[in-house]
C-alpha atoms as one frame of an Amber mdcrd trajectory, in Angstrom:
protein
  -2.357 -17.823   6.163  -2.944 -14.477   5.057  -0.243 -11.671   4.288  -1.232
  -8.050   5.490   0.066  -6.215   2.459   0.541  -3.065   3.900   1.317  -1.990
   7.174   3.381   0.935   8.776   5.286   1.242  12.360   6.361   4.362  13.611
   8.050   6.464  16.392   6.764   9.467  17.385  10.404  10.877  18.752  11.617
   9.578  15.571  13.314  13.036  14.210  11.297  11.982  10.306   8.080  11.426
  12.121   6.106  14.476  11.401   2.739  12.330  10.640   0.509  11.304  12.229
  -0.364  15.173  14.020  -1.818  15.527  17.359  -5.102  15.909  15.771  -5.214
  12.163  14.485  -5.567  11.175  18.338  -6.346   7.339  17.348  -2.878   7.066
  15.802  -1.046   9.847  17.204   1.100   6.942  19.549   3.867   4.840  18.671
   2.979   1.834  16.798   5.480  -0.864  16.988   6.958  -4.528  16.335   4.980
  -5.311  19.803   1.383  -3.430  19.483   0.953  -5.221  16.180  -2.502  -7.054
  16.009  -1.790 -10.323  17.357  -3.954 -12.806  14.341  -2.653 -16.906  14.396
  -3.651 -16.591  10.486  -1.549 -13.631   9.652   1.646 -15.072   8.193   3.468
 -11.818   7.550   3.169  -8.314   7.102   4.511  -5.706   3.538   5.909  -3.147
   5.991   5.114   0.537   4.386   6.610   4.184   4.522   5.068   6.991   6.120
   7.601   9.740   6.215   9.543  10.873   3.147  12.790  10.438   4.561  15.954
   7.794   4.011  16.092   7.196   7.421  12.834   5.764   7.979  13.321   3.349
   5.470  17.319   2.409   7.353  14.566   2.330  10.306  11.728  -0.005   8.951
  14.799  -2.260   7.596  16.271  -2.392  10.956  12.872  -3.223  12.629  12.077
  -5.950   9.750  15.636  -6.801   9.996  14.873  -7.928  14.059  10.744  -8.953
  13.289  10.315 -11.858  11.036   6.710 -11.510  10.867   7.813  -8.389   8.629
   8.800  -9.664   5.281   9.548  -7.382   2.857   9.858  -3.009   3.127   8.696
  -0.433   1.010  10.768   2.557   1.905  11.369   6.154   0.122  13.979   7.526
  -2.259  13.893  10.935  -3.545  12.915   9.506  -7.400  13.764  12.764  -8.852
  17.248  13.141  -7.845  20.223  13.512  -9.532  21.718   9.891  -8.150  18.501
   8.393  -7.752  19.706   5.892  -9.951  22.483   5.283  -7.757  20.389   5.218
  -4.599  17.991   2.946  -5.660  20.910   0.180  -6.841  22.261   0.726  -3.109
  18.809   0.391  -1.376  18.662  -2.844  -3.632  20.954  -4.468  -2.334  18.861
  -4.485   1.018  17.217  -8.121   0.973  14.072  -6.796   2.712  13.946  -3.578
   1.095  11.084  -4.522  -1.790   9.350  -1.636  -3.456   9.281   2.152  -3.142
   6.814   4.754  -2.707   6.789   8.333  -3.320   4.545  10.026  -1.391   2.047
  11.429  -4.210  -1.412  12.279  -2.705   0.361  15.041  -1.399   2.605  16.659
  -3.417   1.957  19.933  -5.489   1.943  18.525  -8.600  -0.185  15.769  -8.926
   1.859  15.126 -12.207   4.952  14.728 -10.544   5.610  10.936 -11.025   5.499
  11.785 -15.164   8.066  14.146 -14.756  11.389  14.093 -16.890  13.382  13.935
 -14.090  11.706  11.032 -12.216  12.039   8.684 -15.264  15.783   7.992 -14.431
  14.687   6.689 -10.728  11.979   5.010 -12.095  13.892   2.867 -14.961  16.257
   1.962 -11.945  13.337   0.670  -9.695  12.501  -1.753 -12.852  15.923  -2.649
 -13.787  16.537  -3.284 -10.103  13.490  -5.374  -9.615  12.165  -2.449  -7.171
   8.242  -2.423  -6.951   6.670   1.254  -6.860   3.488   1.460  -4.172   1.648
   4.829  -5.966  -0.667   6.415  -3.177  -3.049   8.474  -5.058  -6.542   9.879
  -4.346  -8.625   9.436  -7.309  -8.605  12.284  -9.689  -5.008  10.921  -9.987
  -5.578   7.178 -11.548  -5.701   8.821 -15.118  -1.434   9.706 -14.233  -1.213
   6.098 -13.029  -2.361   4.941 -16.125  -0.165   6.583 -17.925   3.147   5.734
 -16.045   2.247   2.516 -16.195   2.124   2.864 -20.248   5.505   4.304 -20.199
   6.923   1.848 -17.860   5.852  -1.195 -18.713   8.542  -3.269 -16.230   7.342
  -1.516 -13.535   5.231  -3.459 -11.592   2.948  -0.866  -9.651   0.920  -1.523
  -6.876  -2.331   1.106  -6.154  -3.021   1.443  -2.774  -6.064   1.579  -0.808
  -7.496   0.831  -4.631  -6.875   5.128  -5.727  -9.199   6.075  -2.180 -12.310
   6.322  -3.410 -14.387   9.389  -1.617 -16.890   6.562  -0.373 -18.431   9.576
   2.418 -19.468  11.358  -0.774 -20.932   8.730  -3.010 -17.883   9.168  -5.646
 -18.304   5.490  -6.612 -18.673   6.609 -10.568 -15.852   8.351 -11.447 -13.459
   6.527  -9.219 -14.811   3.397 -11.109 -14.309   4.686 -14.356 -11.035   5.108
 -14.115 -10.372   2.177 -11.721 -11.259   0.194 -15.247  -9.483   2.199 -17.217
  -5.874   1.125 -15.544  -6.727  -2.048 -14.575  -5.613  -2.710 -18.202  -1.786
  -2.040 -17.755  -1.380  -5.394 -16.873   2.048  -4.260 -14.520  -0.405  -2.623
 -12.185  -1.821  -4.723  -9.015  -4.799  -3.207  -6.752  -4.563  -3.365  -2.966
  -8.155  -4.224  -1.257  -7.139  -1.838   1.720  -7.752   1.616   3.457 -11.020
   1.936   1.769 -12.330   2.362   5.822 -10.825   5.523   6.358 -12.572   7.141
   3.295 -16.422   5.922   4.090 -16.672   8.754   6.650 -18.009   6.484   9.486
 -20.344   4.224   6.570 -18.712   0.519   7.035 -21.147  -1.391   6.780 -20.999
  -4.156   3.903 -23.759  -2.268   2.072 -21.778   0.669   1.909 -18.668  -0.896
   0.993 -19.531  -3.956  -0.916 -20.022  -1.882  -4.223 -15.985  -1.055  -4.065
 -15.010  -4.353  -3.245 -16.802  -5.640  -5.740 -15.841  -3.798  -8.367 -11.813
  -3.646  -7.302 -11.907  -7.835  -7.936 -14.278  -6.881 -10.986 -11.300  -5.020
 -12.535  -7.849  -6.712 -11.610  -9.307  -9.972 -10.840  -8.746 -12.294  -7.838
  -5.332 -12.489  -9.190  -4.160  -9.084  -9.151  -6.004  -8.126  -5.976  -3.914
  -7.780  -2.604  -5.039  -7.531   0.996  -4.226  -5.312   3.135  -5.032  -3.596
   7.005  -3.325  -0.477   6.212  -3.155  -0.916  10.182  -2.847   1.440  12.013
  -4.349   3.756  10.365  -7.285   1.506  10.410  -7.839   3.015  13.794  -9.469
   6.454  12.581 -12.242   3.823  11.130 -12.081   1.026  13.136 -10.869  -2.980
  14.127  -8.152  -5.075  12.813 -10.566  -8.012  12.714 -13.772  -6.265  12.244
 -12.161  -5.075   8.170  -9.974  -8.515   7.695 -14.062 -10.375   8.763 -15.544
  -8.061   6.679 -13.398  -8.338   3.436 -13.887 -12.310   4.111 -17.008 -11.705
   3.973 -17.336 -10.232   0.784 -15.053 -12.285  -0.937 -16.631 -15.944  -0.037
 -18.548 -16.030  -3.204 -14.862 -16.441  -4.594 -13.369 -20.405  -4.518 -11.064
 -21.539  -1.725  -8.000 -21.142  -4.327  -8.758 -17.519  -5.618  -9.169 -16.117
  -1.922  -6.059 -17.129  -0.955  -4.523 -15.925  -4.232  -5.966 -12.486  -2.639
  -5.582 -13.208   1.308  -2.055 -14.520   0.706  -0.089 -15.970  -2.707  -0.623
 -11.966  -4.886   1.384 -10.183  -2.653   3.918 -12.782  -2.008   4.655 -13.010
  -5.731   4.239  -8.973  -6.287   6.474  -8.252  -3.953   9.058 -11.356  -4.655
   9.018 -12.819  -1.009  10.847 -15.357   0.625   8.492 -18.068   1.700  11.231
 -19.994   3.960
């Protein structure tokens, strides 16, 4: 069985949907539960926010309640709001809400997550057992390392392995910072999103060094497989990405592969298995 640890739904008519934009033609349409690629191996998914709006989080939770394939939701809240702790306490009462994701890669301040007015929200997340999904690009990896050190009780998932610049051969700097980040035991890494950073170079030979380094740094016990569907459509096919990951992890034993493709995500997000 497989847990898809990172996927999205959106409807363009929703007032909070301002992305994807029309220039992203392959994904500029509605993607809803009926559109999810059928795969008998997929036991469940983690549905991740795509808009910085609490109304979207409420919408995602309604979808999750109606569609059992969705095992958990990573939503959004303004962690810098004066009442962030109260907002988070209320959200934590939602059984399907497992985490929150500030969209750090798009903020003007690349160190926003380290600001003093965000700390109470982060502490509230840890207190209520909510995880943080860190959506950053490779230059922000040291920021997430500082965050992990400041908040050791907060579980952090690094989305898309920190978005290495594969298209421009940006391996070395990313690899060094990823290794440093992996030293913080409260950080997990998502094996997702690599194809959309690869500029069309999605062959095994190009992607393998990145996958190998992710596994070397975090080991098979702190890596969570995800598709990043439907953003994945910008670069390729769901089943092709899954097949490549299976090939590239074929050197691990069956138990280790099951950790990456299922158990790590279930444990990290605290998903119900019955």
